Each structure stands twice: as structure tokens, then as C-alpha cells.
PDB file of C-alpha atoms in Angstrom:
ATOM      1  CA  GLU A   1      63.772 -34.329 -71.819  1.00  0.00           C
ATOM      2  CA  ASP A   2      62.267 -31.123 -70.318  1.00  0.00           C
ATOM      3  CA  GLN A   3      61.573 -31.293 -66.691  1.00  0.00           C
ATOM      4  CA  VAL A   4      60.501 -29.028 -63.622  1.00  0.00           C
ATOM      5  CA  THR A   5      61.510 -30.089 -60.111  1.00  0.00           C
ATOM      6  CA  GLN A   6      60.279 -28.235 -57.088  1.00  0.00           C
ATOM      7  CA  SER A   7      61.703 -28.313 -53.413  1.00  0.00           C
ATOM      8  CA  PRO A   8      60.900 -28.650 -50.812  1.00  0.00           C
ATOM      9  CA  GLU A   9      57.699 -30.673 -51.333  1.00  0.00           C
ATOM     10  CA  ALA A  10      56.211 -28.967 -48.081  1.00  0.00           C
ATOM     11  CA  LEU A  11      57.269 -26.142 -45.998  1.00  0.00           C
ATOM     12  CA  ARG A  12      56.020 -25.034 -42.703  1.00  0.00           C
ATOM     13  CA  LEU A  13      56.719 -21.412 -41.633  1.00  0.00           C
ATOM     14  CA  GLN A  14      55.806 -19.185 -38.563  1.00  0.00           C
ATOM     15  CA  GLU A  15      54.154 -15.972 -39.636  1.00  0.00           C
ATOM     16  CA  GLY A  16      56.799 -13.365 -40.398  1.00  0.00           C
ATOM     17  CA  GLU A  17      59.714 -16.163 -40.950  1.00  0.00           C
ATOM     18  CA  SER A  18      60.941 -15.365 -44.470  1.00  0.00           C
ATOM     19  CA  SER A  19      62.023 -18.283 -46.928  1.00  0.00           C
ATOM     20  CA  SER A  20      62.345 -19.164 -50.447  1.00  0.00           C
ATOM     21  CA  LEU A  21      60.988 -21.948 -52.598  1.00  0.00           C
ATOM     22  CA  ASN A  22      63.077 -23.789 -55.568  1.00  0.00           C
ATOM     23  CA  CYS A  23      62.007 -24.363 -59.074  1.00  0.00           C
ATOM     24  CA  SER A  24      64.991 -26.443 -61.019  1.00  0.00           C
ATOM     25  CA  TYR A  25      64.287 -26.911 -64.835  1.00  0.00           C
ATOM     26  CA  THR A  26      66.080 -28.475 -67.563  1.00  0.00           C
ATOM     27  CA  VAL A  27      64.521 -27.291 -70.834  1.00  0.00           C
ATOM     28  CA  SER A  28      65.659 -27.114 -74.462  1.00  0.00           C
ATOM     29  CA  GLY A  29      64.893 -23.535 -75.085  1.00  0.00           C
ATOM     30  CA  LEU A  30      63.002 -21.445 -72.353  1.00  0.00           C
ATOM     31  CA  ARG A  31      59.985 -19.668 -73.445  1.00  0.00           C
ATOM     32  CA  GLY A  32      59.090 -18.352 -70.016  1.00  0.00           C
ATOM     33  CA  LEU A  33      58.917 -19.776 -66.356  1.00  0.00           C
ATOM     34  CA  PHE A  34      55.673 -19.209 -64.827  1.00  0.00           C
ATOM     35  CA  TRP A  35      54.707 -19.287 -60.967  1.00  0.00           C
ATOM     36  CA  TYR A  36      51.388 -19.911 -59.825  1.00  0.00           C
ATOM     37  CA  ARG A  37      49.619 -20.294 -56.629  1.00  0.00           C
ATOM     38  CA  GLN A  38      46.607 -22.732 -55.833  1.00  0.00           C
ATOM     39  CA  ASP A  39      44.344 -22.839 -53.057  1.00  0.00           C
ATOM     40  CA  PRO A  40      42.660 -26.231 -52.171  1.00  0.00           C
ATOM     41  CA  GLY A  41      39.917 -26.845 -54.353  1.00  0.00           C
ATOM     42  CA  LYS A  42      40.611 -23.955 -56.856  1.00  0.00           C
ATOM     43  CA  GLY A  43      42.289 -23.512 -59.930  1.00  0.00           C
ATOM     44  CA  PRO A  44      46.009 -22.038 -60.110  1.00  0.00           C
ATOM     45  CA  GLU A  45      46.194 -18.154 -59.898  1.00  0.00           C
ATOM     46  CA  PHE A  46      48.760 -16.699 -61.835  1.00  0.00           C
ATOM     47  CA  LEU A  47      51.560 -14.796 -60.070  1.00  0.00           C
ATOM     48  CA  PHE A  48      54.777 -14.233 -62.392  1.00  0.00           C
ATOM     49  CA  THR A  49      56.273 -14.872 -65.817  1.00  0.00           C
ATOM     50  CA  LEU A  50      60.047 -14.697 -66.087  1.00  0.00           C
ATOM     51  CA  TYR A  51      61.974 -14.950 -69.590  1.00  0.00           C
ATOM     52  CA  SER A  52      65.566 -14.337 -69.065  1.00  0.00           C
ATOM     53  CA  ALA A  53      68.374 -15.045 -66.477  1.00  0.00           C
ATOM     54  CA  GLY A  54      68.700 -12.155 -64.093  1.00  0.00           C
ATOM     55  CA  GLU A  55      64.839 -11.314 -64.414  1.00  0.00           C
ATOM     56  CA  GLU A  56      63.159 -10.632 -60.988  1.00  0.00           C
ATOM     57  CA  LYS A  57      59.519  -9.588 -60.284  1.00  0.00           C
ATOM     58  CA  GLU A  58      57.725  -8.755 -57.103  1.00  0.00           C
ATOM     59  CA  LYS A  59      54.324  -8.988 -56.033  1.00  0.00           C
ATOM     60  CA  GLU A  60      53.532  -7.920 -52.308  1.00  0.00           C
ATOM     61  CA  ARG A  61      55.557 -10.153 -50.185  1.00  0.00           C
ATOM     62  CA  LEU A  62      56.556 -12.454 -53.047  1.00  0.00           C
ATOM     63  CA  LYS A  63      59.566 -11.881 -55.241  1.00  0.00           C
ATOM     64  CA  ALA A  64      60.594 -14.338 -58.060  1.00  0.00           C
ATOM     65  CA  THR A  65      64.227 -14.628 -59.350  1.00  0.00           C
ATOM     66  CA  LEU A  66      65.486 -16.689 -62.580  1.00  0.00           C
ATOM     67  CA  THR A  67      68.978 -18.062 -63.389  1.00  0.00           C
ATOM     68  CA  LYS A  68      69.707 -20.363 -66.390  1.00  0.00           C
ATOM     69  CA  LYS A  69      68.974 -23.504 -64.219  1.00  0.00           C
ATOM     70  CA  GLU A  70      66.592 -22.500 -61.605  1.00  0.00           C
ATOM     71  CA  SER A  71      63.972 -20.164 -60.256  1.00  0.00           C
ATOM     72  CA  PHE A  72      63.360 -18.729 -56.551  1.00  0.00           C
ATOM     73  CA  LEU A  73      60.146 -17.716 -55.191  1.00  0.00           C
ATOM     74  CA  HIS A  74      61.146 -15.524 -51.941  1.00  0.00           C
ATOM     75  CA  ILE A  75      58.460 -15.042 -49.268  1.00  0.00           C
ATOM     76  CA  THR A  76      59.268 -12.076 -47.066  1.00  0.00           C
ATOM     77  CA  ALA A  77      57.350 -12.042 -43.653  1.00  0.00           C
ATOM     78  CA  PRO A  78      54.726 -14.532 -44.850  1.00  0.00           C
ATOM     79  CA  LYS A  79      51.370 -14.019 -43.527  1.00  0.00           C
ATOM     80  CA  PRO A  80      48.931 -17.231 -42.909  1.00  0.00           C
ATOM     81  CA  GLU A  81      47.076 -16.049 -46.004  1.00  0.00           C
ATOM     82  CA  ASP A  82      49.745 -16.940 -48.042  1.00  0.00           C
ATOM     83  CA  SER A  83      49.391 -20.609 -47.206  1.00  0.00           C
ATOM     84  CA  ALA A  84      48.732 -22.513 -50.394  1.00  0.00           C
ATOM     85  CA  THR A  85      50.561 -24.672 -52.945  1.00  0.00           C
ATOM     86  CA  TYR A  86      52.786 -23.014 -55.298  1.00  0.00           C
ATOM     87  CA  LEU A  87      53.538 -24.173 -58.683  1.00  0.00           C
ATOM     88  CA  CYS A  88      56.223 -23.704 -61.127  1.00  0.00           C
ATOM     89  CA  ALA A  89      56.002 -24.237 -64.839  1.00  0.00           C
ATOM     90  CA  VAL A  90      58.146 -23.686 -68.027  1.00  0.00           C
ATOM     91  CA  GLY A  91      57.374 -23.263 -71.557  1.00  0.00           C
ATOM     92  CA  ASN A  92      59.742 -24.404 -74.400  1.00  0.00           C
ATOM     93  CA  TYR A  93      60.158 -23.436 -77.804  1.00  0.00           C
ATOM     94  CA  GLY A  94      59.489 -26.147 -80.061  1.00  0.00           C
ATOM     95  CA  GLY A  95      56.492 -27.277 -78.183  1.00  0.00           C
ATOM     96  CA  ALA A  96      52.694 -26.288 -78.621  1.00  0.00           C
ATOM     97  CA  THR A  97      51.924 -22.529 -78.166  1.00  0.00           C
ATOM     98  CA  ASN A  98      51.303 -21.950 -74.444  1.00  0.00           C
ATOM     99  CA  LYS A  99      52.101 -25.512 -73.543  1.00  0.00           C
ATOM    100  CA  LEU A 100      53.474 -25.553 -70.153  1.00  0.00           C
ATOM    101  CA  ILE A 101      55.448 -28.461 -68.073  1.00  0.00           C
ATOM    102  CA  PHE A 102      54.692 -28.177 -64.619  1.00  0.00           C
ATOM    103  CA  GLY A 103      56.376 -29.185 -61.443  1.00  0.00           C
ATOM    104  CA  THR A 104      54.658 -30.878 -58.497  1.00  0.00           C
ATOM    105  CA  GLY A 105      54.556 -27.793 -56.296  1.00  0.00           C
ATOM    106  CA  THR A 106      55.356 -26.787 -52.825  1.00  0.00           C
ATOM    107  CA  LEU A 107      52.786 -26.956 -50.257  1.00  0.00           C
ATOM    108  CA  LEU A 108      53.251 -23.820 -47.985  1.00  0.00           C
ATOM    109  CA  ALA A 109      51.696 -23.506 -44.290  1.00  0.00           C
ATOM    110  CA  VAL A 110      52.198 -20.282 -42.208  1.00  0.00           C
ATOM    111  CA  GLN A 111      51.140 -20.622 -38.983  1.00  0.00           C
ATOM    112  CA  PRO A 112      50.090 -17.594 -36.802  1.00  0.00           C
TER     113      PRO A 112
ATOM    114  CA  GLY B   1      41.490  -9.024 -66.849  1.00  0.00           C
ATOM    115  CA  ALA B   2      42.487 -12.742 -68.381  1.00  0.00           C
ATOM    116  CA  VAL B   3      39.376 -14.289 -66.650  1.00  0.00           C
ATOM    117  CA  VAL B   4      38.435 -17.720 -67.093  1.00  0.00           C
ATOM    118  CA  SER B   5      35.288 -19.612 -66.098  1.00  0.00           C
ATOM    119  CA  GLN B   6      34.063 -23.040 -65.795  1.00  0.00           C
ATOM    120  CA  HIS B   7      30.674 -24.656 -65.605  1.00  0.00           C
ATOM    121  CA  PRO B   8      29.553 -26.423 -63.433  1.00  0.00           C
ATOM    122  CA  SER B   9      31.788 -26.311 -60.582  1.00  0.00           C
ATOM    123  CA  TRP B  10      30.273 -29.336 -59.312  1.00  0.00           C
ATOM    124  CA  VAL B  11      28.886 -32.259 -60.807  1.00  0.00           C
ATOM    125  CA  ILE B  12      27.637 -35.723 -59.540  1.00  0.00           C
ATOM    126  CA  CYS B  13      26.289 -38.230 -62.136  1.00  0.00           C
ATOM    127  CA  LYS B  14      25.662 -42.006 -62.386  1.00  0.00           C
ATOM    128  CA  SER B  15      28.034 -44.295 -63.982  1.00  0.00           C
ATOM    129  CA  GLY B  16      27.409 -44.538 -67.872  1.00  0.00           C
ATOM    130  CA  THR B  17      26.307 -41.162 -68.116  1.00  0.00           C
ATOM    131  CA  SER B  18      27.832 -38.462 -70.173  1.00  0.00           C
ATOM    132  CA  VAL B  19      28.955 -35.091 -68.529  1.00  0.00           C
ATOM    133  CA  LYS B  20      29.755 -31.902 -70.260  1.00  0.00           C
ATOM    134  CA  ILE B  21      32.062 -29.255 -68.771  1.00  0.00           C
ATOM    135  CA  GLU B  22      32.247 -25.849 -70.133  1.00  0.00           C
ATOM    136  CA  CYS B  23      35.435 -23.636 -70.236  1.00  0.00           C
ATOM    137  CA  ARG B  24      35.002 -19.842 -71.366  1.00  0.00           C
ATOM    138  CA  SER B  25      37.514 -16.993 -71.572  1.00  0.00           C
ATOM    139  CA  LEU B  26      35.416 -14.006 -70.521  1.00  0.00           C
ATOM    140  CA  ASP B  27      37.498 -10.995 -71.394  1.00  0.00           C
ATOM    141  CA  PHE B  28      40.093 -12.353 -74.169  1.00  0.00           C
ATOM    142  CA  GLN B  29      39.837 -14.449 -77.032  1.00  0.00           C
ATOM    143  CA  ALA B  30      42.024 -18.009 -76.647  1.00  0.00           C
ATOM    144  CA  THR B  31      42.879 -19.796 -79.699  1.00  0.00           C
ATOM    145  CA  THR B  32      44.420 -22.503 -77.517  1.00  0.00           C
ATOM    146  CA  MET B  33      42.684 -23.740 -74.307  1.00  0.00           C
ATOM    147  CA  PHE B  34      43.930 -26.554 -72.168  1.00  0.00           C
ATOM    148  CA  TRP B  35      42.385 -29.294 -70.049  1.00  0.00           C
ATOM    149  CA  TYR B  36      43.976 -30.768 -67.021  1.00  0.00           C
ATOM    150  CA  ARG B  37      42.934 -33.106 -64.692  1.00  0.00           C
ATOM    151  CA  GLN B  38      44.122 -33.120 -60.819  1.00  0.00           C
ATOM    152  CA  PHE B  39      44.264 -35.805 -58.100  1.00  0.00           C
ATOM    153  CA  PRO B  40      44.120 -35.156 -54.548  1.00  0.00           C
ATOM    154  CA  LYS B  41      47.700 -33.673 -53.739  1.00  0.00           C
ATOM    155  CA  GLN B  42      49.188 -33.983 -56.785  1.00  0.00           C
ATOM    156  CA  SER B  43      50.206 -31.639 -59.615  1.00  0.00           C
ATOM    157  CA  LEU B  44      48.507 -30.956 -62.713  1.00  0.00           C
ATOM    158  CA  MET B  45      48.111 -33.483 -65.662  1.00  0.00           C
ATOM    159  CA  LEU B  46      47.607 -32.221 -69.023  1.00  0.00           C
ATOM    160  CA  MET B  47      45.089 -34.143 -70.928  1.00  0.00           C
ATOM    161  CA  ALA B  48      44.553 -32.198 -73.838  1.00  0.00           C
ATOM    162  CA  THR B  49      45.256 -29.301 -75.954  1.00  0.00           C
ATOM    163  CA  SER B  50      42.291 -27.378 -77.698  1.00  0.00           C
ATOM    164  CA  ASN B  51      42.806 -25.439 -80.651  1.00  0.00           C
ATOM    165  CA  GLU B  52      39.869 -23.370 -82.054  1.00  0.00           C
ATOM    166  CA  GLY B  53      38.600 -24.679 -85.448  1.00  0.00           C
ATOM    167  CA  SER B  54      40.619 -27.822 -85.165  1.00  0.00           C
ATOM    168  CA  LYS B  55      40.711 -31.130 -83.690  1.00  0.00           C
ATOM    169  CA  ALA B  56      42.461 -31.444 -80.075  1.00  0.00           C
ATOM    170  CA  THR B  57      45.741 -32.799 -79.452  1.00  0.00           C
ATOM    171  CA  TYR B  58      45.543 -35.489 -76.712  1.00  0.00           C
ATOM    172  CA  GLU B  59      48.537 -36.453 -74.359  1.00  0.00           C
ATOM    173  CA  GLN B  60      49.720 -40.040 -74.304  1.00  0.00           C
ATOM    174  CA  GLY B  61      47.645 -42.179 -72.338  1.00  0.00           C
ATOM    175  CA  VAL B  62      44.552 -40.117 -72.753  1.00  0.00           C
ATOM    176  CA  GLU B  63      41.614 -41.848 -74.530  1.00  0.00           C
ATOM    177  CA  LYS B  64      40.209 -39.365 -77.076  1.00  0.00           C
ATOM    178  CA  ASP B  65      36.857 -40.999 -77.448  1.00  0.00           C
ATOM    179  CA  LYS B  66      36.129 -40.974 -73.566  1.00  0.00           C
ATOM    180  CA  PHE B  67      37.273 -37.252 -73.167  1.00  0.00           C
ATOM    181  CA  LEU B  68      35.699 -35.322 -76.162  1.00  0.00           C
ATOM    182  CA  ILE B  69      37.140 -31.959 -76.487  1.00  0.00           C
ATOM    183  CA  ASN B  70      35.309 -29.211 -78.841  1.00  0.00           C
ATOM    184  CA  HIS B  71      36.546 -25.545 -79.303  1.00  0.00           C
ATOM    185  CA  ALA B  72      33.948 -24.087 -81.401  1.00  0.00           C
ATOM    186  CA  SER B  73      34.733 -20.526 -80.723  1.00  0.00           C
ATOM    187  CA  LEU B  74      37.645 -18.088 -79.307  1.00  0.00           C
ATOM    188  CA  THR B  75      36.182 -17.986 -76.076  1.00  0.00           C
ATOM    189  CA  LEU B  76      34.555 -21.537 -75.579  1.00  0.00           C
ATOM    190  CA  SER B  77      35.954 -25.237 -75.048  1.00  0.00           C
ATOM    191  CA  THR B  78      33.975 -27.987 -74.057  1.00  0.00           C
ATOM    192  CA  LEU B  79      35.154 -31.479 -72.414  1.00  0.00           C
ATOM    193  CA  THR B  80      32.643 -34.139 -72.405  1.00  0.00           C
ATOM    194  CA  VAL B  81      33.229 -37.275 -70.247  1.00  0.00           C
ATOM    195  CA  THR B  82      31.357 -39.911 -72.106  1.00  0.00           C
ATOM    196  CA  SER B  83      30.235 -43.166 -70.393  1.00  0.00           C
ATOM    197  CA  ALA B  84      31.648 -42.072 -67.054  1.00  0.00           C
ATOM    198  CA  HIS B  85      32.859 -44.521 -64.591  1.00  0.00           C
ATOM    199  CA  PRO B  86      33.768 -44.003 -60.655  1.00  0.00           C
ATOM    200  CA  GLU B  87      37.676 -43.817 -61.800  1.00  0.00           C
ATOM    201  CA  ASP B  88      36.831 -40.656 -63.969  1.00  0.00           C
ATOM    202  CA  SER B  89      36.096 -39.136 -60.600  1.00  0.00           C
ATOM    203  CA  SER B  90      38.639 -36.206 -60.275  1.00  0.00           C
ATOM    204  CA  PHE B  91      39.078 -32.407 -60.330  1.00  0.00           C
ATOM    205  CA  TYR B  92      39.064 -31.048 -63.847  1.00  0.00           C
ATOM    206  CA  ILE B  93      40.800 -27.666 -64.703  1.00  0.00           C
ATOM    207  CA  CYS B  94      40.904 -25.597 -68.035  1.00  0.00           C
ATOM    208  CA  SER B  95      42.985 -22.997 -68.872  1.00  0.00           C
ATOM    209  CA  ALA B  96      43.055 -20.339 -71.790  1.00  0.00           C
ATOM    210  CA  GLY B  97      46.272 -19.034 -73.335  1.00  0.00           C
ATOM    211  CA  TRP B  98      46.649 -15.189 -73.533  1.00  0.00           C
ATOM    212  CA  GLY B  99      50.132 -14.206 -74.933  1.00  0.00           C
ATOM    213  CA  GLU B 100      52.770 -16.434 -72.949  1.00  0.00           C
ATOM    214  CA  THR B 101      50.616 -17.058 -70.025  1.00  0.00           C
ATOM    215  CA  GLN B 102      47.824 -19.630 -69.356  1.00  0.00           C
ATOM    216  CA  TYR B 103      44.969 -18.503 -67.186  1.00  0.00           C
ATOM    217  CA  PHE B 104      43.247 -21.223 -65.061  1.00  0.00           C
ATOM    218  CA  GLY B 105      39.562 -21.735 -64.714  1.00  0.00           C
ATOM    219  CA  PRO B 106      38.224 -22.384 -61.231  1.00  0.00           C
ATOM    220  CA  GLY B 107      37.794 -26.319 -61.818  1.00  0.00           C
ATOM    221  CA  THR B 108      35.102 -28.652 -61.813  1.00  0.00           C
ATOM    222  CA  ARG B 109      34.691 -31.533 -59.429  1.00  0.00           C
ATOM    223  CA  LEU B 110      33.054 -34.533 -60.964  1.00  0.00           C
ATOM    224  CA  LEU B 111      32.045 -37.503 -58.991  1.00  0.00           C
ATOM    225  CA  VAL B 112      30.502 -40.501 -60.617  1.00  0.00           C
ATOM    226  CA  LEU B 113      28.693 -42.930 -58.555  1.00  0.00           C
TER     227      LEU B 113
END
């Protein structure tokens, strides 16, 4: 069964304290791995798509990497405005077009 | 690009009434749209997949007669919660597929009294 597990559930950082969020997945055929950011009371905001092991993508203080079993979202020198829930999702071949399987998210709090 | 809107953003209704939520892709066409439900401090729960011009595909445990989905055009899908009850109160979020990626709307908060 296709599955996505995110860790930790919650993470508290001091401003400037770099860290990583983990997304482990099992999927029959990876169509893509997606990272989203969700602020309270809002819909998820798309961050990155990764398609194959070894791929990396960056956006400001965020960098996403992918292996055959997991993905990491690295946050470098975070700021309080990076506080949000970060969601990981995978798409699999054989499933409905664009259908995603979501993890439960990591709630990140960055304190000034 | 890839902007998705939802309307309304907030709705309060009495028990037994029906509520319609609209989801629009503003700058792209989406043959597939998705409807999710999210409870406080929980992740997204997929309710159904909406395909333009055909019947929606509902996830296991979701009542298709209660949550009516219509995808009449490539830019509009609607979710109607029929005979709403307090337990239907939740945050409903739609998304639209563009390429491999889903882009999400801002969500609709439903409160049934």
C-alpha cells in the first residue's frame, strides 16, 4: 500500500537555526513527490516537485532533496515567517491522474 | 500562474439546508479537480476526484448523495453539501490539476448550526 510518513510531527526552532524535515514514502511507482506549505486557515501553497532520486530544488531558504525512499526539506537560517505546516505528498503511476497521497505534515514554529 | 479560487470563503447555515461551494481555476484549464476535507490539526482527507464532463469518483466512506460534485467546465467544479448537519462542519479545500501538480484553493470554512 502506498504510504507517506512525515517526521517530526512538530519542530520548534530559533530564528537562524537550520534544520531538516523528513518525508518517507513507499509507492509502487513514483510519479512525483510534492512539498506544500500550509498556513492556518488557508489552502496548501505549492513549493516543489521532485521526480527522481538525486534531484534537488531550492527556493529562498528552502531546499528539497529526493532519494529512492525519502525526501528532505532543508530550512537554512529560518525566519519567523517560515512558521507553517509543511506537507509532503506523492503521486503514483496507476492511480488517477494528479491524485496525491499526503503525509500528516510537520508543524514548524520559528521563534524570533 | 496556477491560481485557484473558492467561493465562499466562509459559510454559516442551519441544519438541514444545502450549501454549494465553487472552485475555479482562474488562469488554466483543469480536466481534474479534487475536493478535500480538513479537520483541525489534521492533514487533508481526499473526498472525491472530479473529472470534467463525467461523474466524480468518491473515496471510500464518502457519501456521494450527501456531497454532490459537478464539474461542468474545465475551470469550474462545485461541491454541494446536501441536508447539512453539525458534523459536516469543517474546512473544505479544492485543488485543480495542472500538469503533474495540484494547485489548491484558499478553502471554505463551513459551520452548520
